[in-house]
């Protein structure tokens, strides 16, 4: 039997590995969370301290546990959407989602964040969320309200999102 050259074997395993991973797979540390995959390919993180995150299939993000207590306190989201549900009776110290355009922070609520085309869109489904640019004044969103954040200095405008827009975003997240 002929030996397979090492380079060919390495190339074979690289191609095999790439073929097994979903396209644009989310590479995220688990930060102590149990991870499962929904039928639509979304990743679901059930984390200690009452933090649950659903990341859209192909989302690019990282979970961060700054205080190293075993529960994430931040999500760095670079593309696609995530639904964040934080139970304030279990989670101390707040939670924030950081995107290239915005920072959305809360103490306990449920909200969705979508990053695409240079815009971060934030929708609150329960509770209250403060949203701001990395440098700038914050706006506070309540249930059914959203804001679209782009780079710049213009004031952020809070709007009640129309039902079709809410449904479109939440359906991407399996809601």
JSON list of C-alpha atoms in Angstrom, two decimals:
[
{"chain": "A", "resi": 1, "resn": "UNK", "atom": "CA", "xyz": [0.00, 0.00, 0.00]},
{"chain": "A", "resi": 2, "resn": "UNK", "atom": "CA", "xyz": [1.33, 3.39, -0.97]},
{"chain": "A", "resi": 3, "resn": "UNK", "atom": "CA", "xyz": [1.84, 6.03, 1.76]},
{"chain": "A", "resi": 4, "resn": "UNK", "atom": "CA", "xyz": [-0.12, 9.23, 1.35]},
{"chain": "A", "resi": 5, "resn": "UNK", "atom": "CA", "xyz": [2.20, 12.26, 1.41]},
{"chain": "A", "resi": 6, "resn": "UNK", "atom": "CA", "xyz": [1.73, 14.37, 4.56]},
{"chain": "A", "resi": 7, "resn": "UNK", "atom": "CA", "xyz": [0.74, 17.47, 2.57]},
{"chain": "A", "resi": 8, "resn": "UNK", "atom": "CA", "xyz": [-2.04, 15.56, 0.76]},
{"chain": "A", "resi": 9, "resn": "UNK", "atom": "CA", "xyz": [-3.34, 14.16, 4.04]},
{"chain": "A", "resi": 10, "resn": "UNK", "atom": "CA", "xyz": [-3.34, 17.64, 5.63]},
{"chain": "A", "resi": 11, "resn": "UNK", "atom": "CA", "xyz": [-5.15, 19.09, 2.63]},
{"chain": "A", "resi": 12, "resn": "UNK", "atom": "CA", "xyz": [-7.72, 16.26, 2.77]},
{"chain": "A", "resi": 13, "resn": "UNK", "atom": "CA", "xyz": [-8.49, 16.94, 6.44]},
{"chain": "A", "resi": 14, "resn": "UNK", "atom": "CA", "xyz": [-8.69, 20.70, 5.86]},
{"chain": "A", "resi": 15, "resn": "UNK", "atom": "CA", "xyz": [-11.21, 20.21, 3.05]},
{"chain": "A", "resi": 16, "resn": "UNK", "atom": "CA", "xyz": [-13.17, 17.71, 5.16]},
{"chain": "A", "resi": 17, "resn": "UNK", "atom": "CA", "xyz": [-13.28, 20.11, 8.11]},
{"chain": "A", "resi": 18, "resn": "UNK", "atom": "CA", "xyz": [-14.39, 23.07, 5.97]},
{"chain": "A", "resi": 19, "resn": "UNK", "atom": "CA", "xyz": [-17.11, 20.92, 4.39]},
{"chain": "A", "resi": 20, "resn": "UNK", "atom": "CA", "xyz": [-18.48, 19.92, 7.80]},
{"chain": "A", "resi": 21, "resn": "UNK", "atom": "CA", "xyz": [-18.76, 23.45, 9.14]},
{"chain": "A", "resi": 22, "resn": "UNK", "atom": "CA", "xyz": [-21.80, 25.53, 8.21]},
{"chain": "A", "resi": 23, "resn": "UNK", "atom": "CA", "xyz": [-21.00, 28.42, 5.92]},
{"chain": "A", "resi": 24, "resn": "UNK", "atom": "CA", "xyz": [-19.88, 31.51, 7.85]},
{"chain": "A", "resi": 25, "resn": "UNK", "atom": "CA", "xyz": [-20.25, 29.57, 11.10]},
{"chain": "A", "resi": 26, "resn": "UNK", "atom": "CA", "xyz": [-20.33, 31.55, 14.31]},
{"chain": "A", "resi": 27, "resn": "UNK", "atom": "CA", "xyz": [-17.11, 31.07, 16.19]},
{"chain": "A", "resi": 28, "resn": "UNK", "atom": "CA", "xyz": [-17.81, 32.05, 19.75]},
{"chain": "A", "resi": 29, "resn": "UNK", "atom": "CA", "xyz": [-16.48, 31.08, 23.09]},
{"chain": "A", "resi": 30, "resn": "UNK", "atom": "CA", "xyz": [-19.15, 29.45, 25.20]},
{"chain": "A", "resi": 31, "resn": "UNK", "atom": "CA", "xyz": [-18.46, 31.51, 28.36]},
{"chain": "A", "resi": 32, "resn": "UNK", "atom": "CA", "xyz": [-19.82, 28.67, 30.50]},
{"chain": "A", "resi": 33, "resn": "UNK", "atom": "CA", "xyz": [-23.03, 28.32, 28.48]},
{"chain": "A", "resi": 34, "resn": "UNK", "atom": "CA", "xyz": [-24.77, 25.18, 27.25]},
{"chain": "A", "resi": 35, "resn": "UNK", "atom": "CA", "xyz": [-24.97, 25.39, 23.46]},
{"chain": "A", "resi": 36, "resn": "UNK", "atom": "CA", "xyz": [-27.56, 23.79, 21.20]},
{"chain": "A", "resi": 37, "resn": "UNK", "atom": "CA", "xyz": [-28.58, 24.26, 17.59]},
{"chain": "A", "resi": 38, "resn": "UNK", "atom": "CA", "xyz": [-32.15, 24.91, 16.47]},
{"chain": "A", "resi": 39, "resn": "UNK", "atom": "CA", "xyz": [-33.62, 23.22, 13.39]},
{"chain": "A", "resi": 40, "resn": "UNK", "atom": "CA", "xyz": [-33.06, 26.43, 11.38]},
{"chain": "A", "resi": 41, "resn": "UNK", "atom": "CA", "xyz": [-29.34, 26.45, 12.24]},
{"chain": "A", "resi": 42, "resn": "UNK", "atom": "CA", "xyz": [-29.51, 29.18, 14.89]},
{"chain": "A", "resi": 43, "resn": "UNK", "atom": "CA", "xyz": [-27.24, 28.69, 17.91]},
{"chain": "A", "resi": 44, "resn": "UNK", "atom": "CA", "xyz": [-28.90, 28.80, 21.33]},
{"chain": "A", "resi": 45, "resn": "UNK", "atom": "CA", "xyz": [-26.83, 29.60, 24.42]},
{"chain": "A", "resi": 46, "resn": "UNK", "atom": "CA", "xyz": [-28.35, 28.90, 27.86]},
{"chain": "A", "resi": 47, "resn": "UNK", "atom": "CA", "xyz": [-26.00, 30.52, 30.30]},
{"chain": "A", "resi": 48, "resn": "UNK", "atom": "CA", "xyz": [-25.64, 30.59, 34.07]},
{"chain": "A", "resi": 49, "resn": "UNK", "atom": "CA", "xyz": [-27.12, 33.64, 35.72]},
{"chain": "A", "resi": 50, "resn": "UNK", "atom": "CA", "xyz": [-30.29, 33.80, 33.62]},
{"chain": "A", "resi": 51, "resn": "UNK", "atom": "CA", "xyz": [-28.73, 34.82, 30.28]},
{"chain": "A", "resi": 52, "resn": "UNK", "atom": "CA", "xyz": [-30.14, 33.18, 27.14]},
{"chain": "A", "resi": 53, "resn": "UNK", "atom": "CA", "xyz": [-28.96, 34.12, 23.65]},
{"chain": "A", "resi": 54, "resn": "UNK", "atom": "CA", "xyz": [-30.19, 32.98, 20.26]},
{"chain": "A", "resi": 55, "resn": "UNK", "atom": "CA", "xyz": [-27.70, 33.80, 17.50]},
{"chain": "A", "resi": 56, "resn": "UNK", "atom": "CA", "xyz": [-28.86, 33.74, 13.90]},
{"chain": "A", "resi": 57, "resn": "UNK", "atom": "CA", "xyz": [-27.26, 31.10, 11.71]},
{"chain": "A", "resi": 58, "resn": "UNK", "atom": "CA", "xyz": [-23.97, 32.47, 10.42]},
{"chain": "A", "resi": 59, "resn": "UNK", "atom": "CA", "xyz": [-23.77, 35.32, 12.94]},
{"chain": "A", "resi": 60, "resn": "UNK", "atom": "CA", "xyz": [-20.31, 36.54, 13.82]},
{"chain": "A", "resi": 61, "resn": "UNK", "atom": "CA", "xyz": [-20.01, 37.18, 17.55]},
{"chain": "A", "resi": 62, "resn": "UNK", "atom": "CA", "xyz": [-18.11, 36.59, 20.77]},
{"chain": "A", "resi": 63, "resn": "UNK", "atom": "CA", "xyz": [-19.50, 36.10, 24.27]},
{"chain": "A", "resi": 64, "resn": "UNK", "atom": "CA", "xyz": [-17.53, 37.89, 26.98]},
{"chain": "A", "resi": 65, "resn": "UNK", "atom": "CA", "xyz": [-17.39, 37.20, 30.73]},
{"chain": "A", "resi": 66, "resn": "UNK", "atom": "CA", "xyz": [-15.49, 40.26, 31.96]},
{"chain": "A", "resi": 67, "resn": "UNK", "atom": "CA", "xyz": [-15.82, 39.53, 35.67]},
{"chain": "A", "resi": 68, "resn": "UNK", "atom": "CA", "xyz": [-15.14, 35.78, 35.22]},
{"chain": "A", "resi": 69, "resn": "UNK", "atom": "CA", "xyz": [-18.14, 34.66, 37.26]},
{"chain": "A", "resi": 70, "resn": "UNK", "atom": "CA", "xyz": [-19.11, 31.95, 34.76]},
{"chain": "A", "resi": 71, "resn": "UNK", "atom": "CA", "xyz": [-21.91, 33.96, 33.13]},
{"chain": "A", "resi": 72, "resn": "UNK", "atom": "CA", "xyz": [-21.41, 36.24, 30.11]},
{"chain": "A", "resi": 73, "resn": "UNK", "atom": "CA", "xyz": [-22.04, 39.93, 30.62]},
{"chain": "A", "resi": 74, "resn": "UNK", "atom": "CA", "xyz": [-21.44, 41.09, 27.07]},
{"chain": "A", "resi": 75, "resn": "UNK", "atom": "CA", "xyz": [-21.96, 40.00, 23.47]},
{"chain": "A", "resi": 76, "resn": "UNK", "atom": "CA", "xyz": [-19.76, 41.46, 20.74]},
{"chain": "A", "resi": 77, "resn": "UNK", "atom": "CA", "xyz": [-21.90, 41.12, 17.58]},
{"chain": "A", "resi": 78, "resn": "UNK", "atom": "CA", "xyz": [-20.26, 41.86, 14.22]},
{"chain": "A", "resi": 79, "resn": "UNK", "atom": "CA", "xyz": [-22.85, 40.56, 11.75]},
{"chain": "A", "resi": 80, "resn": "UNK", "atom": "CA", "xyz": [-26.37, 39.15, 11.54]},
{"chain": "A", "resi": 81, "resn": "UNK", "atom": "CA", "xyz": [-28.82, 39.06, 14.45]},
{"chain": "A", "resi": 82, "resn": "UNK", "atom": "CA", "xyz": [-29.07, 37.89, 18.05]},
{"chain": "A", "resi": 83, "resn": "UNK", "atom": "CA", "xyz": [-31.95, 37.72, 20.53]},
{"chain": "A", "resi": 84, "resn": "UNK", "atom": "CA", "xyz": [-30.88, 38.35, 24.12]},
{"chain": "A", "resi": 85, "resn": "UNK", "atom": "CA", "xyz": [-33.01, 37.44, 27.14]},
{"chain": "A", "resi": 86, "resn": "UNK", "atom": "CA", "xyz": [-31.64, 38.46, 30.55]},
{"chain": "A", "resi": 87, "resn": "UNK", "atom": "CA", "xyz": [-33.44, 37.52, 33.79]},
{"chain": "A", "resi": 88, "resn": "UNK", "atom": "CA", "xyz": [-32.52, 40.36, 36.17]},
{"chain": "A", "resi": 89, "resn": "UNK", "atom": "CA", "xyz": [-33.55, 38.28, 39.20]},
{"chain": "A", "resi": 90, "resn": "UNK", "atom": "CA", "xyz": [-30.64, 35.94, 38.40]},
{"chain": "A", "resi": 91, "resn": "UNK", "atom": "CA", "xyz": [-28.13, 38.13, 36.55]},
{"chain": "A", "resi": 92, "resn": "UNK", "atom": "CA", "xyz": [-26.27, 40.88, 38.38]},
{"chain": "A", "resi": 93, "resn": "UNK", "atom": "CA", "xyz": [-24.36, 43.74, 36.84]},
{"chain": "A", "resi": 94, "resn": "UNK", "atom": "CA", "xyz": [-26.25, 44.24, 33.59]},
{"chain": "A", "resi": 95, "resn": "UNK", "atom": "CA", "xyz": [-25.64, 42.94, 30.09]},
{"chain": "A", "resi": 96, "resn": "UNK", "atom": "CA", "xyz": [-24.65, 44.70, 26.90]},
{"chain": "A", "resi": 97, "resn": "UNK", "atom": "CA", "xyz": [-24.45, 44.01, 23.19]},
{"chain": "A", "resi": 98, "resn": "UNK", "atom": "CA", "xyz": [-21.63, 45.83, 21.44]},
{"chain": "A", "resi": 99, "resn": "UNK", "atom": "CA", "xyz": [-21.66, 46.26, 17.64]},
{"chain": "A", "resi": 100, "resn": "UNK", "atom": "CA", "xyz": [-19.53, 48.39, 15.32]},
{"chain": "A", "resi": 101, "resn": "UNK", "atom": "CA", "xyz": [-22.18, 51.15, 15.47]},
{"chain": "A", "resi": 102, "resn": "UNK", "atom": "CA", "xyz": [-23.86, 50.85, 18.88]},
{"chain": "A", "resi": 103, "resn": "UNK", "atom": "CA", "xyz": [-23.94, 49.66, 22.46]},
{"chain": "A", "resi": 104, "resn": "UNK", "atom": "CA", "xyz": [-27.25, 48.31, 23.81]},
{"chain": "A", "resi": 105, "resn": "UNK", "atom": "CA", "xyz": [-27.33, 47.69, 27.55]},
{"chain": "A", "resi": 106, "resn": "UNK", "atom": "CA", "xyz": [-29.91, 46.50, 30.09]},
{"chain": "A", "resi": 107, "resn": "UNK", "atom": "CA", "xyz": [-30.43, 45.02, 33.52]},
{"chain": "A", "resi": 108, "resn": "UNK", "atom": "CA", "xyz": [-33.18, 42.53, 32.64]},
{"chain": "A", "resi": 109, "resn": "UNK", "atom": "CA", "xyz": [-35.20, 42.25, 29.48]},
{"chain": "A", "resi": 110, "resn": "UNK", "atom": "CA", "xyz": [-35.48, 40.67, 26.04]},
{"chain": "A", "resi": 111, "resn": "UNK", "atom": "CA", "xyz": [-34.31, 42.40, 22.91]},
{"chain": "A", "resi": 112, "resn": "UNK", "atom": "CA", "xyz": [-32.99, 41.71, 19.41]},
{"chain": "A", "resi": 113, "resn": "UNK", "atom": "CA", "xyz": [-29.98, 43.29, 17.73]},
{"chain": "A", "resi": 114, "resn": "UNK", "atom": "CA", "xyz": [-29.29, 43.07, 13.99]},
{"chain": "A", "resi": 115, "resn": "UNK", "atom": "CA", "xyz": [-26.05, 44.19, 12.30]},
{"chain": "A", "resi": 116, "resn": "UNK", "atom": "CA", "xyz": [-25.95, 44.56, 8.52]},
{"chain": "A", "resi": 117, "resn": "UNK", "atom": "CA", "xyz": [-24.88, 47.03, 5.89]},
{"chain": "A", "resi": 118, "resn": "UNK", "atom": "CA", "xyz": [-23.30, 49.51, 8.31]},
{"chain": "A", "resi": 119, "resn": "UNK", "atom": "CA", "xyz": [-26.44, 49.72, 10.47]},
{"chain": "A", "resi": 120, "resn": "UNK", "atom": "CA", "xyz": [-27.26, 48.27, 13.87]},
{"chain": "A", "resi": 121, "resn": "UNK", "atom": "CA", "xyz": [-30.98, 47.83, 14.53]},
{"chain": "A", "resi": 122, "resn": "UNK", "atom": "CA", "xyz": [-32.24, 47.25, 18.07]},
{"chain": "A", "resi": 123, "resn": "UNK", "atom": "CA", "xyz": [-35.76, 46.06, 18.93]},
{"chain": "A", "resi": 124, "resn": "UNK", "atom": "CA", "xyz": [-37.09, 45.61, 22.47]},
{"chain": "A", "resi": 125, "resn": "UNK", "atom": "CA", "xyz": [-39.67, 42.88, 23.07]},
{"chain": "A", "resi": 126, "resn": "UNK", "atom": "CA", "xyz": [-39.78, 43.13, 26.88]},
{"chain": "A", "resi": 127, "resn": "UNK", "atom": "CA", "xyz": [-38.33, 45.57, 29.42]},
{"chain": "A", "resi": 128, "resn": "UNK", "atom": "CA", "xyz": [-36.19, 48.60, 28.67]},
{"chain": "A", "resi": 129, "resn": "UNK", "atom": "CA", "xyz": [-32.91, 48.96, 26.78]},
{"chain": "A", "resi": 130, "resn": "UNK", "atom": "CA", "xyz": [-30.52, 51.91, 26.58]},
{"chain": "A", "resi": 131, "resn": "UNK", "atom": "CA", "xyz": [-28.90, 52.32, 23.16]},
{"chain": "A", "resi": 132, "resn": "UNK", "atom": "CA", "xyz": [-26.07, 54.67, 22.22]},
{"chain": "A", "resi": 133, "resn": "UNK", "atom": "CA", "xyz": [-23.22, 55.06, 19.82]},
{"chain": "A", "resi": 134, "resn": "UNK", "atom": "CA", "xyz": [-19.76, 54.38, 21.30]},
{"chain": "A", "resi": 135, "resn": "UNK", "atom": "CA", "xyz": [-19.57, 58.15, 21.83]},
{"chain": "A", "resi": 136, "resn": "UNK", "atom": "CA", "xyz": [-22.90, 59.90, 22.28]},
{"chain": "A", "resi": 137, "resn": "UNK", "atom": "CA", "xyz": [-26.12, 60.23, 24.21]},
{"chain": "A", "resi": 138, "resn": "UNK", "atom": "CA", "xyz": [-28.31, 57.22, 24.90]},
{"chain": "A", "resi": 139, "resn": "UNK", "atom": "CA", "xyz": [-31.97, 56.69, 24.06]},
{"chain": "A", "resi": 140, "resn": "UNK", "atom": "CA", "xyz": [-34.18, 54.31, 26.02]},
{"chain": "A", "resi": 141, "resn": "UNK", "atom": "CA", "xyz": [-36.41, 51.84, 24.21]},
{"chain": "A", "resi": 142, "resn": "UNK", "atom": "CA", "xyz": [-39.51, 50.12, 25.59]},
{"chain": "A", "resi": 143, "resn": "UNK", "atom": "CA", "xyz": [-41.46, 47.12, 24.28]},
{"chain": "A", "resi": 144, "resn": "UNK", "atom": "CA", "xyz": [-42.19, 47.33, 20.54]},
{"chain": "A", "resi": 145, "resn": "UNK", "atom": "CA", "xyz": [-39.76, 50.20, 20.04]},
{"chain": "A", "resi": 146, "resn": "UNK", "atom": "CA", "xyz": [-36.65, 50.13, 17.93]},
{"chain": "A", "resi": 147, "resn": "UNK", "atom": "CA", "xyz": [-33.82, 52.29, 16.69]},
{"chain": "A", "resi": 148, "resn": "UNK", "atom": "CA", "xyz": [-31.49, 52.13, 13.70]},
{"chain": "A", "resi": 149, "resn": "UNK", "atom": "CA", "xyz": [-27.94, 53.25, 14.46]},
{"chain": "A", "resi": 150, "resn": "UNK", "atom": "CA", "xyz": [-25.42, 54.23, 11.81]},
{"chain": "A", "resi": 151, "resn": "UNK", "atom": "CA", "xyz": [-22.05, 55.87, 12.19]},
{"chain": "A", "resi": 152, "resn": "UNK", "atom": "CA", "xyz": [-22.18, 59.60, 12.70]},
{"chain": "A", "resi": 153, "resn": "UNK", "atom": "CA", "xyz": [-23.42, 62.08, 15.25]},
{"chain": "A", "resi": 154, "resn": "UNK", "atom": "CA", "xyz": [-27.08, 62.58, 14.34]},
{"chain": "A", "resi": 155, "resn": "UNK", "atom": "CA", "xyz": [-29.55, 62.10, 17.19]},
{"chain": "A", "resi": 156, "resn": "UNK", "atom": "CA", "xyz": [-30.96, 58.58, 17.49]},
{"chain": "A", "resi": 157, "resn": "UNK", "atom": "CA", "xyz": [-34.68, 58.35, 16.69]},
{"chain": "A", "resi": 158, "resn": "UNK", "atom": "CA", "xyz": [-36.82, 55.89, 18.64]},
{"chain": "A", "resi": 159, "resn": "UNK", "atom": "CA", "xyz": [-39.76, 54.49, 16.67]},
{"chain": "A", "resi": 160, "resn": "UNK", "atom": "CA", "xyz": [-42.51, 51.97, 17.25]},
{"chain": "A", "resi": 161, "resn": "UNK", "atom": "CA", "xyz": [-41.67, 49.30, 14.71]},
{"chain": "A", "resi": 162, "resn": "UNK", "atom": "CA", "xyz": [-44.44, 48.15, 12.36]},
{"chain": "A", "resi": 163, "resn": "UNK", "atom": "CA", "xyz": [-45.62, 44.56, 12.92]},
{"chain": "A", "resi": 164, "resn": "UNK", "atom": "CA", "xyz": [-44.16, 43.23, 9.63]},
{"chain": "A", "resi": 165, "resn": "UNK", "atom": "CA", "xyz": [-40.68, 44.50, 10.53]},
{"chain": "A", "resi": 166, "resn": "UNK", "atom": "CA", "xyz": [-40.90, 43.01, 14.04]},
{"chain": "A", "resi": 167, "resn": "UNK", "atom": "CA", "xyz": [-42.14, 39.69, 12.63]},
{"chain": "A", "resi": 168, "resn": "UNK", "atom": "CA", "xyz": [-39.39, 39.57, 9.99]},
{"chain": "A", "resi": 169, "resn": "UNK", "atom": "CA", "xyz": [-36.58, 40.05, 12.51]},
{"chain": "A", "resi": 170, "resn": "UNK", "atom": "CA", "xyz": [-38.02, 37.74, 15.17]},
{"chain": "A", "resi": 171, "resn": "UNK", "atom": "CA", "xyz": [-38.75, 34.99, 12.63]},
{"chain": "A", "resi": 172, "resn": "UNK", "atom": "CA", "xyz": [-35.05, 34.96, 11.67]},
{"chain": "A", "resi": 173, "resn": "UNK", "atom": "CA", "xyz": [-34.39, 34.24, 15.34]},
{"chain": "A", "resi": 174, "resn": "UNK", "atom": "CA", "xyz": [-36.95, 31.45, 15.60]},
{"chain": "A", "resi": 175, "resn": "UNK", "atom": "CA", "xyz": [-39.59, 33.49, 17.44]}
]
